[in-house]
Amino acid sequence: VSNNSISISANEDPYHFGGGVYVQRAFLEMDGCTVNYNYIPGAQPAWLECMGGGICVWDGALTLRNTVLDGNTGSRGSGIYFDEANNIFPLHKLVLERTRVLNGSGDTDAGAVHVWPADAVYLSDVEISGNSNRGLRVRQTDTLRVDRALIMENGGGAYVYEQPTNENYFINTTFYRNGATEGAGLLA
């Protein structure tokens, strides 16, 4: 599925997955789109997490180019939540190019871009800023490459952990004025 130049704004999903967009067992590519001010209500009961305020990918693949996600709310992944789930889809890959994830809100230990797990995560020319939670949280991903990124003024920079390989790269990336009790810029 491919989408160009669409706007998805001000939606509320009472089902806890993907306030703006929900992808399951599919490949989605978006270019020149906006996914703004989407909302997943607080988890009720408290143990039920609300995943992907802007976009939730469950057992699929996502490529965003020239896209803005602004002001989305969800406990895990205020902008994007990515999970390989039950691993039926053949390649779990998240690609963000010339994309901005801004001003989201969610659990402080989660990420505005929250990945757990994936085969590959590629971020290039990306800005992740102004989020109340961590900018980027990546767990159990085979390949992580962040190139020419600005991760700024979030409730923490990036948190990378339990990686099965040593294929983790941050190249020409700036961490600026993030706040957290541990690893405010990068926690690995």
Coordinates of C-alpha atoms in Angstrom, one line a residue:
V1 CA 0.0 0.0 0.0
S2 CA 1.4 3.4 -0.9
N3 CA 0.1 6.8 0.1
N4 CA 1.2 10.2 -1.2
S5 CA 0.4 13.6 0.2
I6 CA -2.5 12.7 2.5
S7 CA -3.3 14.2 5.9
I8 CA -4.6 12.1 8.8
S9 CA -5.5 14.4 11.8
A10 CA -7.5 14.6 15.0
N11 CA -8.6 11.0 15.2
E12 CA -9.3 9.0 18.4
D13 CA -9.0 5.2 18.6
P14 CA -10.7 3.6 21.6
Y15 CA -9.1 0.3 20.8
H16 CA -5.6 1.1 21.8
F17 CA -3.7 0.6 18.5
G18 CA -2.9 3.3 16.0
G19 CA -4.7 6.5 16.7
G20 CA -4.1 7.7 13.1
V21 CA -3.0 4.7 11.1
Y22 CA -2.9 1.0 12.0
V23 CA -0.9 -1.4 9.8
Q24 CA -1.2 -5.2 10.3
R25 CA 0.7 -7.8 8.2
A26 CA 1.2 -5.3 5.4
F27 CA 3.8 -3.0 3.9
L28 CA 2.9 0.7 4.0
E29 CA 4.8 3.5 2.3
M30 CA 3.9 7.1 2.9
D31 CA 5.5 10.1 1.2
G32 CA 4.7 13.8 1.8
C33 CA 2.0 13.1 4.4
T34 CA 1.0 14.5 7.8
V35 CA -0.2 12.4 10.8
N36 CA -1.1 15.0 13.4
Y37 CA -2.9 15.3 16.7
N38 CA -4.2 11.7 16.8
Y39 CA -5.0 10.3 20.2
I40 CA -5.4 7.0 22.0
P41 CA -7.1 7.4 25.4
G42 CA -5.3 6.4 28.5
A43 CA -5.1 2.7 29.2
Q44 CA -8.0 1.2 31.0
P45 CA -7.4 -1.0 32.8
A46 CA -3.9 0.4 33.6
W47 CA -2.0 -2.7 32.3
L48 CA -3.4 -2.3 28.8
E49 CA -0.9 -0.2 26.8
C50 CA -2.0 2.3 24.1
M51 CA 0.3 1.8 21.2
G52 CA 1.0 4.2 18.3
G53 CA -0.7 7.5 18.8
G54 CA 0.1 8.4 15.2
I55 CA 0.9 5.1 13.6
C56 CA 1.0 1.5 14.9
V57 CA 2.7 -1.3 12.9
W58 CA 1.9 -4.8 14.0
D59 CA 3.8 -7.5 12.2
G60 CA 4.5 -5.5 9.0
A61 CA 6.8 -2.9 7.5
L62 CA 6.7 0.9 7.2
T63 CA 8.5 3.5 5.1
L64 CA 7.9 7.2 5.7
R65 CA 9.5 9.9 3.5
N66 CA 9.0 13.6 3.8
T67 CA 6.4 13.0 6.4
V68 CA 5.5 14.9 9.6
L69 CA 4.0 13.3 12.8
D70 CA 3.1 16.1 15.2
G71 CA 1.2 16.2 18.5
N72 CA 0.2 12.6 18.7
T73 CA -0.6 10.8 22.0
G74 CA -0.2 7.2 23.0
S75 CA 1.5 5.5 26.0
R76 CA 3.9 3.5 23.8
G77 CA 5.1 5.2 20.7
S78 CA 3.4 8.6 20.7
G79 CA 4.4 9.0 17.1
I80 CA 5.1 5.5 15.9
Y81 CA 4.9 2.1 17.6
F82 CA 6.5 -0.8 15.7
D83 CA 6.3 -4.5 16.8
E84 CA 7.0 -7.6 14.8
A85 CA 4.3 -9.3 16.9
N86 CA 3.8 -12.9 16.0
N87 CA 6.3 -12.7 13.2
I88 CA 4.2 -13.9 10.2
F89 CA 5.2 -11.0 7.9
P90 CA 8.5 -11.8 6.1
L91 CA 10.6 -8.6 6.8
H92 CA 9.9 -6.3 9.7
K93 CA 11.6 -3.0 8.6
L94 CA 11.1 0.6 9.7
V95 CA 12.5 3.3 7.4
L96 CA 12.2 7.0 8.1
E97 CA 13.7 9.4 5.6
R98 CA 13.4 13.2 5.8
T99 CA 10.7 12.7 8.5
R100 CA 9.9 14.7 11.6
V101 CA 8.3 13.3 14.8
L102 CA 7.3 16.2 17.0
N103 CA 5.5 17.2 20.2
G104 CA 4.1 13.9 21.1
S105 CA 3.1 12.7 24.6
G106 CA 3.2 9.3 26.2
D107 CA 4.8 7.3 29.0
T108 CA 8.2 8.7 30.0
D109 CA 10.0 5.4 29.7
A110 CA 8.5 4.8 26.2
G111 CA 9.7 6.4 22.9
A112 CA 8.1 8.8 20.5
V113 CA 9.4 6.2 18.0
H114 CA 9.1 2.9 19.9
V115 CA 10.4 -0.3 18.3
W116 CA 10.3 -3.7 19.8
P117 CA 11.4 -5.8 18.0
A118 CA 12.3 -5.4 14.3
D119 CA 14.7 -6.9 11.7
A120 CA 15.9 -3.5 10.7
V121 CA 15.5 0.2 11.6
Y122 CA 16.9 2.9 9.3
L123 CA 16.5 6.6 10.1
S124 CA 18.0 9.2 7.8
D125 CA 17.6 13.0 7.9
V126 CA 15.2 12.7 10.7
E127 CA 14.2 15.1 13.5
I128 CA 12.6 13.8 16.7
S129 CA 12.0 16.7 19.0
G130 CA 9.7 18.2 21.6
N131 CA 8.3 14.9 22.8
S132 CA 7.4 14.4 26.5
N133 CA 8.7 10.8 26.3
R134 CA 12.1 9.6 25.0
G135 CA 12.7 10.4 21.4
L136 CA 13.7 6.9 20.3
R137 CA 13.4 3.5 22.0
V138 CA 14.7 0.4 20.3
R139 CA 14.8 -3.1 21.7
Q140 CA 15.8 -6.4 20.1
T141 CA 16.5 -5.1 16.6
D142 CA 19.0 -6.8 14.3
T143 CA 20.2 -3.7 12.5
L144 CA 19.9 -0.1 13.7
R145 CA 21.3 2.8 11.6
V146 CA 20.6 6.4 12.5
D147 CA 22.2 8.9 10.1
R148 CA 22.0 12.7 10.1
A149 CA 19.4 12.9 12.8
L150 CA 18.5 15.6 15.3
I151 CA 17.1 14.2 18.6
M152 CA 16.3 17.2 20.7
E153 CA 14.4 18.5 23.7
N154 CA 12.6 15.2 24.4
G155 CA 12.0 13.5 27.8
G156 CA 15.2 11.6 27.0
G157 CA 17.2 11.0 23.8
A158 CA 17.6 7.4 22.6
Y159 CA 17.4 4.2 24.6
V160 CA 18.9 1.2 22.8
Y161 CA 19.0 -2.2 24.5
E162 CA 18.9 -6.0 24.3
Q163 CA 20.3 -5.8 20.8
P164 CA 21.0 -9.3 19.3
T165 CA 23.9 -8.1 17.1
N166 CA 26.5 -5.3 17.1
E167 CA 24.9 -3.6 14.1
N168 CA 24.0 -0.4 15.9
Y169 CA 25.1 2.9 14.3
F170 CA 24.6 6.5 15.1
I171 CA 26.3 8.6 12.4
N172 CA 26.3 12.4 12.2
T173 CA 23.6 12.5 14.9
T174 CA 23.0 15.3 17.4
F175 CA 21.5 14.7 20.8
Y176 CA 20.6 18.1 22.3
R177 CA 18.8 19.2 25.5
N178 CA 17.1 15.9 26.2
G179 CA 16.2 15.2 29.8
A180 CA 16.2 11.9 31.7
T181 CA 17.5 10.5 34.9
E182 CA 19.8 8.1 33.0
G183 CA 21.4 8.6 29.6
A184 CA 19.6 11.8 28.8
G185 CA 21.2 11.8 25.3
L186 CA 21.9 8.2 24.6
L187 CA 21.3 5.2 26.9
A188 CA 22.6 1.9 25.6

